[in-house]
């Protein structure tokens, strides 16, 4: 057995961990994570991946870093799901504290994708990085929202005091009437993001035209009127 895996385990436990590894691989888990989480040989982890993944995609390096979670164009949707994933994980820890990390990852990810018709974080390797980062307090961290008082997952290098849900609600809500904007991610008439619903945008344009007309009339009546 590898020097890293020097701890002695029974054949029955080794076989159980092989079965856990197979389940993780079926969800797309890459061999380095399997080797890290389970007490199986490196050669066995690689062989299991090769048997399941004929394209050898799962032999590649694992996804690390936080850029994917903060990529532009998603407007905090990925971070909302990151908080949701971590809540599933904490429930699993409370219910099954004796589980291995690999089993907790398997429970968390399978529950998450089963609950949603369109899971945003559809990569178990990214889920592992997220959970491992929070547990080890490196990269991601837990914060309390100043607005709704709920705990949420934040990116350590970015200072925030509102959770991703509240930030997103602000983003997709009209700044005047606070109703949800239809198609909020499409740019407005000036090329920037929409900040008002259609009704308030129409009112604002009318008010601008009235103000422009008043300024023009004021200039006309103020010059040469008494000459």
mmCIF file of C-alpha atoms in Angstrom, residues 123-199:
data_model
loop_
_atom_site.group_PDB
_atom_site.id
_atom_site.type_symbol
_atom_site.label_atom_id
_atom_site.label_comp_id
_atom_site.label_asym_id
_atom_site.label_seq_id
_atom_site.Cartn_x
_atom_site.Cartn_y
_atom_site.Cartn_z
ATOM 1 C CA UNK A 123 -19.387 19.250 -11.111
ATOM 2 C CA UNK A 124 -18.656 17.130 -8.048
ATOM 3 C CA UNK A 125 -14.992 18.174 -8.077
ATOM 4 C CA UNK A 126 -15.974 21.827 -7.632
ATOM 5 C CA UNK A 127 -18.309 20.816 -4.829
ATOM 6 C CA UNK A 128 -15.404 19.089 -3.065
ATOM 7 C CA UNK A 129 -13.224 22.190 -3.431
ATOM 8 C CA UNK A 130 -16.013 24.363 -2.030
ATOM 9 C CA UNK A 131 -16.701 22.156 0.996
ATOM 10 C CA UNK A 132 -13.043 21.451 1.713
ATOM 11 C CA UNK A 133 -12.256 25.168 1.557
ATOM 12 C CA UNK A 134 -14.981 26.069 4.055
ATOM 13 C CA UNK A 135 -14.071 23.232 6.434
ATOM 14 C CA UNK A 136 -10.396 24.250 6.377
ATOM 15 C CA UNK A 137 -11.265 27.988 6.479
ATOM 16 C CA UNK A 138 -9.253 28.725 3.369
ATOM 17 C CA UNK A 139 -10.749 30.546 0.393
ATOM 18 C CA UNK A 140 -14.479 30.448 1.112
ATOM 19 C CA UNK A 141 -15.944 31.396 4.483
ATOM 20 C CA UNK A 142 -19.258 31.655 6.315
ATOM 21 C CA UNK A 143 -20.841 35.046 6.989
ATOM 22 C CA UNK A 144 -24.116 36.445 8.302
ATOM 23 C CA UNK A 145 -26.184 38.659 6.018
ATOM 24 C CA UNK A 146 -26.777 42.149 7.417
ATOM 25 C CA UNK A 147 -30.144 42.300 5.687
ATOM 26 C CA UNK A 148 -31.862 38.915 6.140
ATOM 27 C CA UNK A 149 -29.606 37.661 9.017
ATOM 28 C CA UNK A 150 -29.094 34.283 7.305
ATOM 29 C CA UNK A 151 -25.712 32.557 7.132
ATOM 30 C CA UNK A 152 -24.209 32.366 3.662
ATOM 31 C CA UNK A 153 -21.037 31.312 1.885
ATOM 32 C CA UNK A 154 -18.767 34.167 0.841
ATOM 33 C CA UNK A 155 -15.509 34.418 -1.076
ATOM 34 C CA UNK A 156 -12.746 35.293 1.367
ATOM 35 C CA UNK A 157 -11.032 37.841 -0.856
ATOM 36 C CA UNK A 158 -14.248 39.785 -1.523
ATOM 37 C CA UNK A 159 -15.807 41.829 1.281
ATOM 38 C CA UNK A 160 -19.596 41.566 1.435
ATOM 39 C CA UNK A 161 -22.201 42.177 4.122
ATOM 40 C CA UNK A 162 -25.241 40.922 2.197
ATOM 41 C CA UNK A 163 -25.845 37.364 1.106
ATOM 42 C CA UNK A 164 -25.928 36.460 -2.556
ATOM 43 C CA UNK A 165 -29.736 36.118 -2.464
ATOM 44 C CA UNK A 166 -30.252 39.665 -1.197
ATOM 45 C CA UNK A 167 -27.688 41.038 -3.647
ATOM 46 C CA UNK A 168 -29.376 39.247 -6.524
ATOM 47 C CA UNK A 169 -32.812 40.421 -5.426
ATOM 48 C CA UNK A 170 -31.495 43.987 -5.509
ATOM 49 C CA UNK A 171 -30.055 43.375 -8.943
ATOM 50 C CA UNK A 172 -33.236 42.014 -10.519
ATOM 51 C CA UNK A 173 -35.615 44.463 -8.785
ATOM 52 C CA UNK A 174 -36.751 47.815 -10.129
ATOM 53 C CA UNK A 175 -35.000 50.670 -8.315
ATOM 54 C CA UNK A 176 -38.270 52.672 -8.248
ATOM 55 C CA UNK A 177 -41.150 50.281 -7.544
ATOM 56 C CA UNK A 178 -39.037 47.267 -6.412
ATOM 57 C CA UNK A 179 -40.934 44.783 -8.571
ATOM 58 C CA UNK A 180 -38.997 42.041 -10.387
ATOM 59 C CA UNK A 181 -37.654 43.217 -13.751
ATOM 60 C CA UNK A 182 -38.641 41.204 -16.808
ATOM 61 C CA UNK A 183 -35.517 39.790 -18.461
ATOM 62 C CA UNK A 184 -33.169 41.701 -16.093
ATOM 63 C CA UNK A 185 -29.942 40.473 -17.677
ATOM 64 C CA UNK A 186 -30.656 42.047 -21.086
ATOM 65 C CA UNK A 187 -29.072 45.512 -21.407
ATOM 66 C CA UNK A 188 -31.318 48.563 -21.390
ATOM 67 C CA UNK A 189 -31.690 51.156 -24.132
ATOM 68 C CA UNK A 190 -28.438 52.852 -23.102
ATOM 69 C CA UNK A 191 -26.462 49.614 -23.335
ATOM 70 C CA UNK A 192 -26.074 49.067 -19.589
ATOM 71 C CA UNK A 193 -27.999 46.646 -17.380
ATOM 72 C CA UNK A 194 -31.656 47.267 -16.687
ATOM 73 C CA UNK A 195 -32.377 49.066 -13.424
ATOM 74 C CA UNK A 196 -36.110 49.734 -13.923
ATOM 75 C CA UNK A 197 -39.133 47.716 -14.964
ATOM 76 C CA UNK A 198 -40.779 48.623 -18.265
ATOM 77 C CA UNK A 199 -43.521 50.757 -16.700
#
